[in-house]
Short mmCIF file of the C-alpha atoms (twelve columns), coordinates in Angstrom:
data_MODEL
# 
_entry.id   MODEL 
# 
loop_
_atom_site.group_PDB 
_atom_site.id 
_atom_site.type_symbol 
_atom_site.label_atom_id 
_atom_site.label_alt_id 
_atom_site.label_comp_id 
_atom_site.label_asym_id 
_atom_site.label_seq_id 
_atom_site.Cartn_x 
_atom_site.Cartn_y 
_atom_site.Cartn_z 
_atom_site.pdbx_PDB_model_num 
ATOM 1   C CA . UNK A 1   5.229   -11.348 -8.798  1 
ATOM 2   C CA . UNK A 2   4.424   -11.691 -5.522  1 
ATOM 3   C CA . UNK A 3   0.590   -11.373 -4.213  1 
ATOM 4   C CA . UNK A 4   -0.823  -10.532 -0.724  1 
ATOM 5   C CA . UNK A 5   -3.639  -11.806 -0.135  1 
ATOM 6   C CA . UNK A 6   -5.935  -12.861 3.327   1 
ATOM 7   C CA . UNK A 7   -7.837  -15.974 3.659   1 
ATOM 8   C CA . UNK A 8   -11.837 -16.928 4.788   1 
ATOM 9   C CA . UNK A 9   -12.553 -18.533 7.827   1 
ATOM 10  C CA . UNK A 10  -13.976 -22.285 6.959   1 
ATOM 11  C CA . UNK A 11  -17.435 -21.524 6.407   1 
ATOM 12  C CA . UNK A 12  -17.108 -19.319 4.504   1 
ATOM 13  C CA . UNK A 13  -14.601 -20.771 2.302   1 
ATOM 14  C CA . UNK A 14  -16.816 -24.275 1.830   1 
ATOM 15  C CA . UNK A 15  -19.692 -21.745 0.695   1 
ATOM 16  C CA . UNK A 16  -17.607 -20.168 -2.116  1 
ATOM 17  C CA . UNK A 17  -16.038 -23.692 -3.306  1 
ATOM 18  C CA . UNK A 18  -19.700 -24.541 -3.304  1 
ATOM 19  C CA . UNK A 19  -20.573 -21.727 -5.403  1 
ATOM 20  C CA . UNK A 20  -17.193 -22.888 -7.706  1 
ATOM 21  C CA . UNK A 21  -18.463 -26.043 -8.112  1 
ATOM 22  C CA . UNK A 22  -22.757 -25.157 -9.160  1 
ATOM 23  C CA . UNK A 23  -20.738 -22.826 -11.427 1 
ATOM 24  C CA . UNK A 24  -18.886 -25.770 -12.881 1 
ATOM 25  C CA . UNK A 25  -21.599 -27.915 -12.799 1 
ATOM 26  C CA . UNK A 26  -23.726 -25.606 -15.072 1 
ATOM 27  C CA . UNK A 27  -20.758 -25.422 -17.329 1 
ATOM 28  C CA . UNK A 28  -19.603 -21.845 -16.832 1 
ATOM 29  C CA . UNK A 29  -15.956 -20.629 -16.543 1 
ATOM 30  C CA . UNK A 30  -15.495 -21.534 -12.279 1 
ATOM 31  C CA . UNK A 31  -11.923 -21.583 -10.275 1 
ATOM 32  C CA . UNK A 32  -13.123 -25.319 -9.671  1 
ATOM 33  C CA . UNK A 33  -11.577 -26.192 -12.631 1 
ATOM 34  C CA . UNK A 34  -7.901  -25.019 -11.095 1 
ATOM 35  C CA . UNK A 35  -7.364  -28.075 -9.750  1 
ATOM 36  C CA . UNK A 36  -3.535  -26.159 -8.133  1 
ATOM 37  C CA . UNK A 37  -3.449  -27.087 -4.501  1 
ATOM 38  C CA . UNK A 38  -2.599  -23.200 -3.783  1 
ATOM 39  C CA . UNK A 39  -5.866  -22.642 -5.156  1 
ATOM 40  C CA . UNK A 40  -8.597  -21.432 -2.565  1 
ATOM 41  C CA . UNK A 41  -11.103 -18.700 -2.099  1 
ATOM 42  C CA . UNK A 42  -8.910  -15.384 -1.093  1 
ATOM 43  C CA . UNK A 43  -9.078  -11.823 -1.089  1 
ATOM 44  C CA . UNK A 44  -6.286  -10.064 -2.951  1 
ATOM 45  C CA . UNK A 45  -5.332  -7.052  -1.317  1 
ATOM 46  C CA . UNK A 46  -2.061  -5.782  -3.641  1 
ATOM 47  C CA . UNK A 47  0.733   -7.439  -5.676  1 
ATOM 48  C CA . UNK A 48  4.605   -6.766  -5.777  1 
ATOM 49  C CA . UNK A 49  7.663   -8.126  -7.746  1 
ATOM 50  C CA . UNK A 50  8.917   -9.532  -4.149  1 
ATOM 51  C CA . UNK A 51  8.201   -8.922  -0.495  1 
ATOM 52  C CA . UNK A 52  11.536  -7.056  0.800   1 
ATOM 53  C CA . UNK A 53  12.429  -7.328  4.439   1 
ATOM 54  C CA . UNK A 54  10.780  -3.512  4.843   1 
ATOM 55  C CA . UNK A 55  7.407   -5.054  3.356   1 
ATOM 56  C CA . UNK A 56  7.548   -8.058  5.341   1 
ATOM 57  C CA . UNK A 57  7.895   -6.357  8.466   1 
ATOM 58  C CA . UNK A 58  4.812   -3.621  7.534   1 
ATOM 59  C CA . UNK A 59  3.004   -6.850  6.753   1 
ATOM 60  C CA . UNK A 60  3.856   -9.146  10.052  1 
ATOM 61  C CA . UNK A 61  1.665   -5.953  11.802  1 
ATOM 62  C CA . UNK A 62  -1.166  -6.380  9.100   1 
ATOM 63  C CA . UNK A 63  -1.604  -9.949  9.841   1 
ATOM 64  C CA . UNK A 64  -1.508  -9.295  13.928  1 
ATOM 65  C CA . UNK A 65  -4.923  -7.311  13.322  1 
ATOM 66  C CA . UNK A 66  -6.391  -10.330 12.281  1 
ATOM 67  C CA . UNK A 67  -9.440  -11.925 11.835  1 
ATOM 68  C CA . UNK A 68  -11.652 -9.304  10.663  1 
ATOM 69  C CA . UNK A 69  -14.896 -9.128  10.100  1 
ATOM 70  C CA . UNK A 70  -16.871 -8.877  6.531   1 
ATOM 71  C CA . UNK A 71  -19.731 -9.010  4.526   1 
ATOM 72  C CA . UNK A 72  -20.748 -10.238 1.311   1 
ATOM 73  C CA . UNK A 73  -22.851 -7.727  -0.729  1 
ATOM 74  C CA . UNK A 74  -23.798 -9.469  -3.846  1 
ATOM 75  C CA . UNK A 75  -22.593 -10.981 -7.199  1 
ATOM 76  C CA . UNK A 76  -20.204 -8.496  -9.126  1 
ATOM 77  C CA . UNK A 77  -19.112 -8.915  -12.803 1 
ATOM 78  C CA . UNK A 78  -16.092 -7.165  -13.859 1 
ATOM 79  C CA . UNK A 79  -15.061 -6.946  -17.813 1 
ATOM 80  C CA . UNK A 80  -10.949 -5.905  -17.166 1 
ATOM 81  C CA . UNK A 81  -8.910  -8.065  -20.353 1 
ATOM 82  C CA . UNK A 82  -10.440 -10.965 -18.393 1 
ATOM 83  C CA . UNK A 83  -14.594 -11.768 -17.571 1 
ATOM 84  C CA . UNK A 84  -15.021 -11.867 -13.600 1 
ATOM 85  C CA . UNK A 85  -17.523 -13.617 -11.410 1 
ATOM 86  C CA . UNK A 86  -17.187 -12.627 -7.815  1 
ATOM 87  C CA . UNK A 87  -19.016 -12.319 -4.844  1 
ATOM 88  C CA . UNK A 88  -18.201 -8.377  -3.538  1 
ATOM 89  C CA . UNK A 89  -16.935 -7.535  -0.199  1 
ATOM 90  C CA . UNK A 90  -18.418 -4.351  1.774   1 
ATOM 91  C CA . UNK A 91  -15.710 -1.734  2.059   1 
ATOM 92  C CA . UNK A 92  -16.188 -0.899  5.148   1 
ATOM 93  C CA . UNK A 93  -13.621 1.057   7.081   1 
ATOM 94  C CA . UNK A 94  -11.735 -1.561  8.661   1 
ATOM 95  C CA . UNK A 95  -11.226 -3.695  5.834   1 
ATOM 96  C CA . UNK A 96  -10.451 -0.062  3.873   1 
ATOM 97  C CA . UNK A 97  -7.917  0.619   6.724   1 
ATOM 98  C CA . UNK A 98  -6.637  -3.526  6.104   1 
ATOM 99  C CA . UNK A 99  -6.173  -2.655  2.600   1 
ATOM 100 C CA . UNK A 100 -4.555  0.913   2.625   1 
ATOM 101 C CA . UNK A 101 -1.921  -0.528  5.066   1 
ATOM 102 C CA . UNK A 102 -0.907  -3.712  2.613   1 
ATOM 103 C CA . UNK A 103 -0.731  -1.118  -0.389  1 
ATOM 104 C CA . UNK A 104 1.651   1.357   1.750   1 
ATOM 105 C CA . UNK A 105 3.939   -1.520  2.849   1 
ATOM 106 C CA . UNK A 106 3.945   -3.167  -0.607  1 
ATOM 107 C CA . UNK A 107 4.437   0.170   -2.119  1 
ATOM 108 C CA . UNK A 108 7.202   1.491   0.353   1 
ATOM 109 C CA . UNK A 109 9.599   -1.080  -1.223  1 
ATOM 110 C CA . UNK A 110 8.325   -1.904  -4.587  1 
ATOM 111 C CA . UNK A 111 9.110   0.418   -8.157  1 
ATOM 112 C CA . UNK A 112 5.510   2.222   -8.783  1 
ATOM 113 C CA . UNK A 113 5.409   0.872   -11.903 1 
ATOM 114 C CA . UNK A 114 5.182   -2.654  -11.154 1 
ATOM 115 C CA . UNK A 115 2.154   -2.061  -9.003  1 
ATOM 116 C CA . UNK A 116 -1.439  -3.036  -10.397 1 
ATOM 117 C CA . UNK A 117 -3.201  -0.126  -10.574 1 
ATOM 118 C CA . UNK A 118 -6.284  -2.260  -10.182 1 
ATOM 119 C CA . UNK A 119 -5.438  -2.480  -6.405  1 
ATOM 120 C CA . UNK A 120 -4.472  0.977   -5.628  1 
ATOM 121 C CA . UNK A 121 -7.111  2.093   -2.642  1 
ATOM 122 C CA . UNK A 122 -9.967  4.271   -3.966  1 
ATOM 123 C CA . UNK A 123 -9.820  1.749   -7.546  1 
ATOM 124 C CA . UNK A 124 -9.496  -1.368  -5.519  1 
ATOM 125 C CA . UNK A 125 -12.478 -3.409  -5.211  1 
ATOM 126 C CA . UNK A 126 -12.799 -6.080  -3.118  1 
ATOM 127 C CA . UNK A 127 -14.143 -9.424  -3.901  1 
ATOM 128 C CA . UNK A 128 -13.807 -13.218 -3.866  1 
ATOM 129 C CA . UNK A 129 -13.626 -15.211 -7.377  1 
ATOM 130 C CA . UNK A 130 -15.900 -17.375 -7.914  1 
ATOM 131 C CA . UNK A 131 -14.985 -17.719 -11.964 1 
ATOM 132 C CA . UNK A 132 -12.708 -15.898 -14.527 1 
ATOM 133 C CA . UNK A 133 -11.804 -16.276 -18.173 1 
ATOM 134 C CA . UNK A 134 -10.759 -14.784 -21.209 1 
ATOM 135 C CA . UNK A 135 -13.840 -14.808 -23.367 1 
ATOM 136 C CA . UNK A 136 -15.395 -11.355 -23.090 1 
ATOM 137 C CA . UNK A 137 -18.919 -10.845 -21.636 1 
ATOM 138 C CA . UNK A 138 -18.839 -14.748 -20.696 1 
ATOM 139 C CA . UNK A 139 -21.329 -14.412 -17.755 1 
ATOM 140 C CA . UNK A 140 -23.087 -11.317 -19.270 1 
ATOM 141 C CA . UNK A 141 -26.838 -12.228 -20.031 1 
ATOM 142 C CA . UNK A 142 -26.925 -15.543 -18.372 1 
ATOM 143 C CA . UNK A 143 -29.217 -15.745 -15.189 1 
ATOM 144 C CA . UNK A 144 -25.961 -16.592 -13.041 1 
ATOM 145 C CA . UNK A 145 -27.270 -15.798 -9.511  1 
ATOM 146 C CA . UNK A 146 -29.810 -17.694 -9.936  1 
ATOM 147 C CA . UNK A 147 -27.382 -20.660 -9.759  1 
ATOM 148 C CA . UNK A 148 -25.159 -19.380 -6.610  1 
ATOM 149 C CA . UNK A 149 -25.889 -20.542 -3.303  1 
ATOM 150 C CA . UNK A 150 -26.592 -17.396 -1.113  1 
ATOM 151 C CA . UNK A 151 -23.394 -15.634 0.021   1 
ATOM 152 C CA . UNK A 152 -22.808 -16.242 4.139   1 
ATOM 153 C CA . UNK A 153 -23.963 -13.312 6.518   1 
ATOM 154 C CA . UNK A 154 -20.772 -14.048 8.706   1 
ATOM 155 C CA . UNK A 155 -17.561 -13.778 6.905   1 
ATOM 156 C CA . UNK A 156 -13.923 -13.654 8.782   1 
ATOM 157 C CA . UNK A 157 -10.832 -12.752 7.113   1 
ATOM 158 C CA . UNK A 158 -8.321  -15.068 9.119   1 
ATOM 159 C CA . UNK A 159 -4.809  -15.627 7.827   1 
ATOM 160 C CA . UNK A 160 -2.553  -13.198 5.309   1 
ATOM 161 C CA . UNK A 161 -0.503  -15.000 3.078   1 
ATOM 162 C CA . UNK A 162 1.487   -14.398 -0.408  1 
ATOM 163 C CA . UNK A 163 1.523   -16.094 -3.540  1 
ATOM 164 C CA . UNK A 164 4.371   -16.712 -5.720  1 
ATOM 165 C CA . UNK A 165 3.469   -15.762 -9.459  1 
ATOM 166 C CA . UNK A 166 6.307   -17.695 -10.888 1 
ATOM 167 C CA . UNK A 167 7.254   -20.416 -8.568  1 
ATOM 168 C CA . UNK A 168 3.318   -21.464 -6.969  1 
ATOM 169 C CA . UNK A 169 5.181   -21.318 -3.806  1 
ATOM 170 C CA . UNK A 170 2.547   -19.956 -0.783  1 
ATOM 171 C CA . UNK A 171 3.808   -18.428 1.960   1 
ATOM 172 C CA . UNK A 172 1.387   -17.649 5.593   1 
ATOM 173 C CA . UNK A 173 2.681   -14.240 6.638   1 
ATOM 174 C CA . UNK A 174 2.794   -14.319 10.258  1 
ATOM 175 C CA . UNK A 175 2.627   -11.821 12.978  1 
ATOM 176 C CA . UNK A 176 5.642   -10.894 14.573  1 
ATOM 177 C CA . UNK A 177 5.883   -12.462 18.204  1 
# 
């Protein structure tokens, strides 16, 4: 499986890795403790078995409208098989207009079936992890914001880039030239 996903501009990123680390400092599930070097904060926008020449080409335009402005709302828990930490991203409509045009260019090329529903727009909701695991309700009743630095007012989504699943392999998807 391939994911698409956009990266924070450095401030930003050093304040989530900060928030990774006061998680794993307090001993709470944090993606601190993936010590992978493709590991860093990211927005994932939509996932795909691979990215076809068609997709590719839908995405080189994607990453030309970059960076984009966003904005932190708040701390979001999300109970899906797995227990989510995350700080949530305002939907506004440019990163709703971002999003929509990954999902038609991953889903122009790709079986439906092999898309995460999770990500389709109107059920996708965006956010940055901060920790995830498999124990149910792991953050639920602990005073968690309380230990997270405050999110940053400025945010910039700056570079779109894919993930291989199986093979860790990242890839920066470029604009076309």
């Amino acid at each position: 499986m391939r994911t698409v996903e956009v990266l924070l501009n450095e401030a930003a990123e050093s304040a989530v890795r900060e928030a990774w680390q006061r998680l794993a400092d307090a001993g709470l599930p944090s993606q601190a403790r993936h010590r992978s070097p493709s590991n860093s904060p990211h927005l994932t926008l939509a996932a795909c078995p691979e990215l076809t020449a068609p997709i590719r080409w839908e995405l080189a335009e994607v990453a030309a409208g970059l960076p984009l402005p966003v904005r932190f709302t708040g701390v979001v828990r999300f109970e899906r098989p797995t227990s989510v930490l995350a700080w949530a991203l305002e939907c506004d409509s440019a990163l709703a207009d971002l999003h929509r045009r990954v999902w038609e260019a991953v889903a122009s090329d790709s079986p439906p079936e092999t898309l995460n529903p999770f990500h389709e727009p109107g059920r996708w909701s965006p956010h940055i992890t901060l920790g995830r695991t498999r124990r149910p309700g792991a953050f639920a009743g602990r005073r968690v914001p309380e230990l997270l630095p405050a999110p940053p007012l400025s945010v910039r989504l700056i570079t779109l880039r894919s993930y291989d699943t199986e093979t860790g392999a990242l890839e920066v998807l470029e604009p076309r030239p």
